[in-house]
Short mmCIF file of C-alpha atoms in Angstrom, two decimals:
data_model
loop_
_atom_site.label_atom_id
_atom_site.label_comp_id
_atom_site.label_asym_id
_atom_site.label_seq_id
_atom_site.Cartn_x
_atom_site.Cartn_y
_atom_site.Cartn_z
CA TYR T 20 -0.14 -0.20 0.61
CA LYS T 21 2.85 2.30 0.38
CA ASP T 22 2.69 3.83 -3.04
CA PHE T 23 -1.24 5.00 -2.58
CA ASP T 24 -2.57 7.84 -0.95
CA LYS T 25 -4.75 7.52 1.20
CA PHE T 26 -8.07 8.40 -1.31
CA ASP T 27 -6.67 5.62 -2.92
CA LYS T 28 -6.23 3.19 0.16
CA THR T 29 -9.85 3.98 0.87
CA LYS T 30 -11.10 3.63 -3.21
CA LEU T 31 -9.19 0.07 -3.16
CA VAL T 32 -10.92 -1.21 0.29
CA LYS T 33 -14.27 -0.14 -0.65
CA LEU T 34 -13.50 -1.68 -4.07
CA LEU T 35 -12.68 -5.10 -2.42
CA ILE T 36 -15.31 -4.83 -0.41
CA LYS T 37 -17.94 -4.88 -2.93
CA ASN T 38 -16.09 -7.55 -4.56
CA ALA T 39 -16.14 -9.84 -1.26
CA LEU T 40 -19.70 -9.35 -1.29
CA LYS T 41 -21.21 -9.24 -4.78
CA LEU T 42 -22.35 -6.14 -4.50
CA ASN T 43 -24.08 -3.97 -8.04
CA GLU T 44 -22.51 -1.59 -9.26
CA ASN T 45 -24.85 0.95 -8.45
CA ASP T 46 -24.88 -0.28 -4.50
CA LEU T 47 -23.34 2.07 -2.10
CA VAL T 48 -20.12 1.70 -0.12
CA ILE T 49 -19.53 4.17 2.34
CA ILE T 50 -16.58 5.14 4.92
CA LYS T 51 -17.72 7.44 7.66
CA ASN T 52 -15.65 8.07 10.75
CA GLY T 53 -14.01 4.70 10.84
CA CYS T 54 -17.64 2.74 10.22
CA ILE T 55 -18.08 1.30 6.84
CA LEU T 56 -21.58 1.14 5.45
CA ILE T 57 -23.69 -0.39 2.22
CA LYS T 58 -26.80 0.59 1.05
CA LEU T 59 -28.07 -1.46 -1.46
CA TYR T 60 -29.47 0.68 -4.47
CA ASP T 61 -33.15 -0.28 -5.91
CA GLU T 62 -32.56 0.33 -9.55
CA SER T 63 -36.29 -0.31 -10.58
CA LYS T 64 -36.62 3.50 -9.12
CA GLN T 65 -34.13 4.73 -11.99
CA LYS T 66 -35.97 6.13 -14.27
CA GLN T 67 -34.70 5.48 -17.76
CA LEU T 68 -33.99 8.76 -20.26
CA THR T 69 -34.29 9.31 -23.61
CA GLU T 70 -31.95 10.32 -25.62
CA ASP T 71 -33.20 13.45 -26.36
CA GLN T 72 -33.86 13.96 -21.97
CA ILE T 73 -29.99 14.07 -21.63
CA ASN T 74 -28.76 17.62 -20.82
CA THR T 75 -32.52 18.98 -20.08
CA GLU T 76 -34.80 19.67 -16.94
CA ALA T 77 -35.86 16.05 -16.47
CA SER T 78 -31.84 14.96 -16.57
CA ARG T 79 -31.46 17.05 -13.10
CA PHE T 80 -30.27 13.91 -10.99
CA ASN T 81 -29.30 11.43 -13.87
CA GLY T 82 -33.02 9.75 -13.40
CA ILE T 83 -32.32 8.77 -9.64
CA ASN T 84 -35.85 9.10 -7.70
CA GLU T 85 -34.72 12.30 -5.71
CA LYS T 86 -36.67 11.10 -2.49
CA GLU T 87 -33.86 8.07 -2.39
CA LEU T 88 -31.44 11.06 -2.73
CA GLU T 89 -33.07 12.88 0.10
CA GLY T 90 -33.11 10.33 2.18
CA LEU T 91 -29.75 9.32 1.58
CA PHE T 92 -28.85 12.97 2.11
CA LYS T 93 -30.41 12.95 5.34
CA GLU T 94 -29.18 9.97 6.75
CA TYR T 95 -25.21 10.27 6.04
CA PHE T 96 -24.64 14.44 6.30
CA THR T 97 -24.51 16.88 9.34
CA LYS T 98 -24.79 20.14 8.49
CA ASP T 99 -20.94 20.16 9.58
CA ASP T 100 -20.45 17.69 6.82
CA ILE T 101 -21.89 18.95 3.99
CA TYR T 102 -20.12 22.73 5.04
CA GLU T 103 -16.73 21.35 5.39
CA MET T 104 -17.25 19.55 1.86
CA LEU T 105 -18.96 22.56 0.38
CA ASP T 106 -15.77 24.40 1.91
CA ASP T 107 -13.81 22.27 0.47
CA VAL T 108 -15.42 22.13 -2.86
CA ALA T 109 -15.23 26.36 -3.36
CA LYS T 110 -11.63 25.87 -2.47
CA SER T 111 -10.59 23.64 -5.32
CA PHE T 112 -12.74 25.54 -7.44
CA ILE T 113 -10.86 29.01 -7.15
CA THR T 114 -7.85 27.03 -6.92
CA LYS T 115 -8.43 25.35 -9.98
CA TYR T 116 -9.82 27.63 -12.44
CA PHE T 117 -8.49 31.36 -11.00
CA ILE T 118 -5.38 30.44 -9.44
CA GLU T 119 -3.76 27.74 -11.16
CA SER T 120 -5.77 28.68 -14.77
CA LYS T 121 -8.24 31.58 -15.40
CA LEU T 122 -12.16 30.68 -16.23
CA SER T 123 -13.20 33.75 -18.46
CA ASN T 124 -17.02 34.59 -17.37
CA ILE T 125 -18.34 33.05 -20.74
CA ASP T 126 -17.00 29.72 -19.79
CA TYR T 127 -18.35 30.55 -16.58
CA GLU T 128 -21.21 30.76 -17.84
CA GLN T 129 -21.38 27.83 -20.18
CA SER T 130 -19.92 25.43 -18.02
CA GLY T 131 -19.20 26.35 -14.50
CA PHE T 132 -22.12 24.52 -12.81
CA LYS T 133 -21.04 21.80 -14.57
CA LEU T 134 -17.48 22.23 -12.99
CA ILE T 135 -19.07 22.43 -9.76
CA GLN T 136 -20.79 19.46 -9.77
CA LYS T 137 -18.03 17.69 -10.45
CA LEU T 138 -15.93 18.79 -7.64
CA ILE T 139 -18.65 18.12 -5.84
CA VAL T 140 -18.05 14.05 -7.66
CA TYR T 141 -14.56 14.20 -6.49
CA GLU T 142 -15.61 14.85 -2.85
CA LEU T 143 -18.57 11.87 -2.79
CA LYS T 144 -15.83 9.75 -4.14
CA LYS T 145 -13.75 10.01 -1.41
CA ASP T 146 -16.44 8.41 1.19
CA PHE T 147 -18.87 6.87 -1.23
CA GLU T 148 -17.86 3.65 -3.66
CA ALA T 149 -20.74 3.80 -6.26
CA SER T 150 -21.97 3.93 -9.94
CA GLU T 151 -20.12 7.58 -12.01
CA ASN T 152 -23.91 7.80 -13.09
CA PHE T 153 -25.10 7.88 -9.18
CA TYR T 154 -22.03 10.24 -8.38
CA MET T 155 -23.74 12.46 -10.95
CA GLY T 156 -26.93 12.36 -9.80
CA PHE T 157 -26.31 12.58 -5.44
CA ALA T 158 -23.69 15.72 -6.65
CA GLY T 159 -26.74 17.47 -8.66
CA TYR T 160 -29.01 16.84 -5.88
CA ILE T 161 -26.49 18.11 -3.14
CA LEU T 162 -25.84 21.13 -5.60
CA ARG T 163 -29.34 22.27 -5.68
CA LYS T 164 -30.24 21.76 -2.30
CA GLU T 165 -26.92 23.69 -0.73
CA PHE T 166 -27.39 26.19 -4.27
CA LYS T 167 -26.43 29.27 -2.18
CA LEU T 168 -24.32 28.26 0.37
CA THR T 169 -22.17 26.84 -2.16
CA PHE T 170 -22.00 30.23 -4.10
CA LYS T 171 -21.64 32.06 -1.01
CA LEU T 172 -18.53 29.65 -0.34
CA ILE T 173 -17.41 30.38 -3.91
CA ALA T 174 -17.86 34.59 -3.09
CA ASP T 175 -16.07 34.30 -0.03
CA TYR T 176 -12.66 32.59 -1.92
CA LEU T 177 -12.72 35.20 -5.35
CA LEU T 178 -12.96 37.79 -2.39
CA GLY T 179 -10.03 36.60 -0.47
CA GLU T 180 -8.51 36.47 -3.70
CA LEU T 181 -9.28 40.08 -5.06
CA ALA T 182 -8.49 41.64 -1.64
CA ASP T 183 -4.76 39.68 -2.58
CA SER T 184 -4.61 41.44 -5.57
CA ASN T 185 -5.29 38.53 -8.04
CA GLU T 186 -5.38 39.46 -11.16
CA ASN T 187 -7.31 36.75 -12.87
CA VAL T 188 -10.38 37.24 -10.18
CA LEU T 189 -10.38 41.16 -11.07
CA GLU T 190 -10.75 40.69 -14.87
CA PHE T 191 -13.46 38.30 -13.95
CA LEU T 192 -15.51 40.54 -11.60
CA GLU T 193 -15.64 43.40 -13.59
CA TYR T 194 -17.59 41.64 -15.66
CA TYR T 195 -20.56 42.36 -12.76
CA THR T 196 -19.91 45.87 -12.88
CA ASN T 197 -21.42 46.41 -16.05
CA ASP T 198 -24.68 47.04 -17.13
CA ILE T 199 -24.94 46.53 -20.67
CA ILE T 200 -22.56 44.14 -23.03
CA VAL T 201 -23.23 43.46 -26.48
CA VAL T 202 -22.21 39.93 -27.57
CA ASN T 203 -21.83 39.15 -31.40
CA GLY T 204 -24.36 42.07 -32.41
CA ILE T 205 -26.84 41.30 -29.10
CA LYS T 206 -27.04 43.22 -26.15
CA TYR T 207 -27.43 41.39 -22.71
CA LYS T 208 -28.15 42.44 -19.22
CA VAL T 209 -25.57 41.18 -17.16
CA PRO T 210 -26.28 40.26 -13.46
CA GLU T 211 -25.61 43.31 -11.78
CA LEU T 212 -23.35 43.02 -8.12
CA LYS T 213 -26.99 45.00 -6.15
CA ALA T 214 -27.17 44.69 -2.34
CA SER T 215 -30.38 43.96 -1.38
CA ASN T 216 -30.74 48.15 -0.18
CA GLY T 217 -30.58 48.90 -3.73
CA LEU T 218 -26.30 49.99 -3.58
CA LYS T 219 -24.21 48.42 -6.53
CA TRP T 220 -20.95 47.52 -5.53
CA HIS T 221 -17.93 48.34 -7.52
CA ILE T 222 -14.06 47.03 -7.90
CA ILE T 223 -13.10 50.01 -6.30
CA SER T 224 -15.67 50.20 -3.21
CA MET T 225 -14.88 46.36 -3.06
CA ILE T 226 -11.58 46.72 -2.21
CA SER T 227 -11.61 49.20 -0.25
CA ILE T 228 -13.79 47.33 2.35
CA LEU T 229 -12.17 44.11 1.59
CA LYS T 230 -8.64 44.76 1.81
CA PRO T 231 -9.03 45.79 5.65
CA TYR T 232 -11.37 43.22 6.16
CA LYS T 233 -9.87 40.39 5.28
CA LYS T 234 -5.84 41.56 6.54
CA ALA T 235 -7.25 41.85 9.88
CA GLN T 236 -9.33 38.12 9.79
CA GLU T 237 -5.77 37.10 8.64
CA TYR T 238 -3.80 38.46 11.42
CA ILE T 239 -6.44 37.45 14.04
CA LEU T 240 -5.91 33.54 12.44
CA ASP T 241 -1.75 34.36 12.31
CA SER T 242 -1.78 36.00 15.83
CA ASN T 243 -4.18 33.43 17.51
CA LEU T 244 -1.51 30.63 16.15
CA ASP T 245 1.37 33.36 17.75
CA ILE T 246 -0.35 33.23 20.91
CA LYS T 247 -0.70 29.58 21.19
CA ASP T 248 2.93 28.94 20.92
CA ILE T 249 3.73 31.82 23.76
CA GLN T 250 1.27 30.04 25.59
CA LYS T 251 3.04 27.07 25.28
CA ARG T 252 6.48 28.60 26.47
CA ILE T 253 5.19 30.49 29.12
CA ASN T 254 3.75 27.15 30.06
CA SER T 255 7.09 25.29 29.79
CA LEU T 256 8.58 28.19 32.31
CA TYR T 257 6.15 27.14 35.40
CA LYS T 258 6.93 25.59 38.43
CA ASP T 259 4.99 22.91 40.42
CA GLY T 260 2.04 24.31 39.00
CA TYR T 261 3.05 28.26 39.24
CA ASP T 262 4.06 30.69 37.39
CA PRO T 263 8.34 31.63 37.77
CA LYS T 264 7.06 34.90 39.94
CA LYS T 265 4.54 33.31 42.10
CA TYR T 266 7.47 30.71 42.67
CA ASN T 267 9.72 32.80 43.14
CA GLU T 268 7.39 34.82 46.28
CA LEU T 269 6.20 31.43 47.73
CA ASN T 270 9.73 30.34 47.74
CA LEU T 271 11.56 33.62 49.23
CA THR T 272 8.48 33.37 51.85
CA LYS T 273 9.21 29.61 52.92
CA TYR T 274 12.93 31.32 52.85
CA ASN T 275 12.06 33.73 54.96
CA LEU T 276 10.03 31.15 57.12
CA ILE T 277 13.21 28.95 57.71
CA GLU T 278 15.53 32.03 58.55
CA GLU T 279 13.18 32.63 61.31
CA LYS T 280 13.36 29.05 62.68
CA ILE T 281 17.15 29.53 62.55
CA GLU T 282 17.42 32.78 64.60
CA LEU T 283 15.30 31.08 67.13
CA ASN T 284 16.72 28.17 67.72
CA ASP T 285 20.32 29.87 67.56
CA ARG T 286 18.59 32.00 70.20
CA ARG T 287 17.70 29.13 72.16
CA LEU T 288 21.37 27.54 71.73
CA SER T 289 22.83 30.97 73.38
CA GLU T 290 20.84 30.84 76.22
CA ILE T 291 21.29 26.81 76.81
CA TYR T 292 25.15 28.08 76.40
CA ASP T 293 24.76 30.99 79.01
CA THR T 294 23.16 28.89 81.30
CA LEU T 295 25.46 26.57 81.41
CA GLN T 296 28.48 29.15 81.38
CA ILE T 297 26.71 29.98 85.13
CA LEU T 298 26.02 26.59 86.91
CA SER T 299 28.34 25.08 89.31
CA GLU T 300 29.64 21.65 88.27
CA LYS T 301 27.90 20.28 91.36
CA THR T 302 24.17 21.03 89.15
CA ASP T 303 22.92 18.59 86.99
CA THR T 304 23.05 19.92 82.61
CA ALA T 305 22.29 16.68 81.26
CA SER T 306 18.38 17.75 80.34
CA LEU T 307 19.97 21.05 78.74
CA GLU T 308 22.78 18.78 77.46
CA ARG T 309 20.81 17.07 75.13
CA GLU T 310 18.45 19.97 74.17
CA LEU T 311 22.33 21.22 72.97
CA ILE T 312 22.35 18.36 70.66
CA ILE T 313 18.75 18.29 69.62
CA LEU T 314 18.72 21.95 68.89
CA LYS T 315 22.41 21.54 67.37
CA GLN T 316 21.13 18.79 64.61
CA LYS T 317 17.91 21.25 64.31
CA ARG T 318 20.15 23.78 62.80
CA LEU T 319 21.62 21.69 60.40
CA LYS T 320 18.84 20.64 59.31
CA LEU T 321 17.30 24.19 58.62
CA LYS T 322 20.59 24.94 57.45
CA GLU T 323 20.34 22.51 54.55
CA GLU T 324 16.81 22.86 53.89
CA LYS T 325 17.97 26.36 53.62
CA ALA T 326 20.03 26.23 51.01
CA LYS T 327 18.11 24.15 49.07
CA THR T 328 15.85 26.23 48.89
CA LYS T 329 17.55 28.79 47.88
CA ARG T 330 18.98 26.67 44.97
CA LYS T 331 15.49 26.63 44.14
CA ARG T 332 14.64 29.74 43.29
CA ILE T 333 14.39 30.14 39.72
CA PRO T 334 16.83 32.85 37.75
CA ASN T 335 16.26 36.55 37.17
CA SER T 336 17.29 35.54 33.20
CA VAL T 337 13.86 33.03 33.12
CA ILE T 338 11.60 36.09 35.26
CA ALA T 339 13.04 38.31 32.94
CA THR T 340 11.90 35.54 29.69
CA TYR T 341 8.64 35.05 31.12
CA GLU T 342 7.55 38.23 31.68
CA LYS T 343 8.36 39.31 28.20
CA LEU T 344 6.51 36.85 26.85
CA LEU T 345 3.29 38.52 28.94
CA SER T 346 4.14 41.62 26.79
CA GLU T 347 4.55 39.78 23.61
CA LYS T 348 1.11 38.42 24.59
CA GLU T 349 -0.48 41.21 25.54
CA ASN T 350 0.66 43.27 23.00
CA ILE T 351 -0.68 40.98 20.14
CA GLN T 352 -3.91 40.44 22.14
CA LYS T 353 -4.28 44.67 22.25
CA ASP T 354 -3.78 44.17 18.36
CA ILE T 355 -6.48 41.36 18.26
CA ARG T 356 -8.82 43.17 19.28
CA THR T 357 -8.39 46.09 17.26
CA LYS T 358 -8.81 44.20 14.51
CA SER T 359 -11.88 43.03 15.75
CA ARG T 360 -13.07 46.51 15.82
CA THR T 361 -11.95 47.21 12.00
CA ILE T 362 -13.96 43.18 11.09
CA ILE T 363 -17.00 44.89 13.37
CA GLN T 364 -17.27 47.77 11.18
CA ASN T 365 -16.67 46.27 7.82
CA LYS T 366 -18.80 43.14 8.53
CA LYS T 367 -22.41 43.96 7.14
CA SER T 368 -20.90 46.02 4.24
CA TYR T 369 -17.83 42.28 3.52
CA GLU T 370 -21.30 40.39 3.73
CA SER T 371 -23.61 43.12 1.72
CA ILE T 372 -20.76 42.24 -1.20
CA ARG T 373 -20.70 38.38 -1.03
CA ASP T 374 -24.52 37.82 -0.93
CA SER T 375 -24.35 40.41 -3.86
CA LEU T 376 -21.49 38.60 -5.85
CA ALA T 377 -23.10 34.85 -5.17
CA LYS T 378 -26.48 36.37 -6.51
CA SER T 379 -24.82 37.53 -9.59
CA LEU T 380 -22.41 33.82 -9.67
CA MET T 381 -25.88 32.06 -9.81
CA SER T 382 -27.11 34.37 -12.23
CA LYS T 383 -26.38 34.74 -16.08
CA LYS T 384 -26.17 37.69 -18.73
CA GLN T 385 -29.55 37.54 -20.51
CA PRO T 386 -30.85 38.96 -23.75
CA LEU T 387 -32.60 42.29 -23.83
CA PRO T 388 -36.14 42.12 -26.14
CA GLU T 389 -35.59 43.72 -29.25
CA SER T 390 -31.81 43.83 -28.77
CA LYS T 391 -30.15 43.06 -31.95
CA VAL T 392 -27.45 45.39 -33.04
CA ILE T 393 -27.86 46.57 -36.90
#
């Protein structure tokens, strides 16, 4: 299996299952969340298309019963699953047709929906093993059901590229800032970048919103990663569950307490020495001498504990590093709050641009009545 990537390995497993269970071509094998699911497909429910129905409304789902597709959709996909898949589709669409190559507006209007449908098929093949006919039918169903979401996601990625000054995207979007165009002597009404409040968006006004909005988003995403990294470094400086400054405070308190105990111990030792000097030789001093031995042993232990406590003290260089990291984190968080305000201020305008673009992407130019130019 070394020569197979993850996608190929999954496909191989699905094919082996199909062969082992002698499943039909149209039966489904689905690998999802580590589970293998099998759904037998009833071919009798599939409508057979005539030749003149191909590429018409009748062939919308390749003749597959819509209720069958609806049931499968509800059974195997959560909202998060669909969002994640269509986000991958949107990203692939922009990468393939606007970054790696240049899709014209004419080509988009002619084949854009089919290209998107094929990308959905590619994503389905990661989880499903079925016939090509089923893939296309199910992809068509998903695109139709999640039409608005699909094009909102595509609009998001397009606007991201516009904010980064992608020349292909800039040229593509300028098309929608036209009102009327003439193609082969015929006048067409172009889909407008028009907001719900009637405001029309143009490239310059769009960029004035997009650049600060997208840059702020990117900064926040990158900065949150930086904060995570800084926090890890801060956590590595903790000792016994305390930050270095707090640990040293507690350590100093302990050190001072030991010094107080040594002082009391030394005071008592001094008292005993003084007492022993003034007592006569006939006086019984055994108890005092025993206490003297105990106090000397205690003093030795306290001195050792004091030295050990001193050695545990965190160096000033570590404290300086800790404070520097805290300062860096605080400065980044301050910048994030500033960038967040930029996003909040521009959010409504951005959503207006995105929704206007998504609406235009879902539409095509329309010929005007009696529009032929002589």
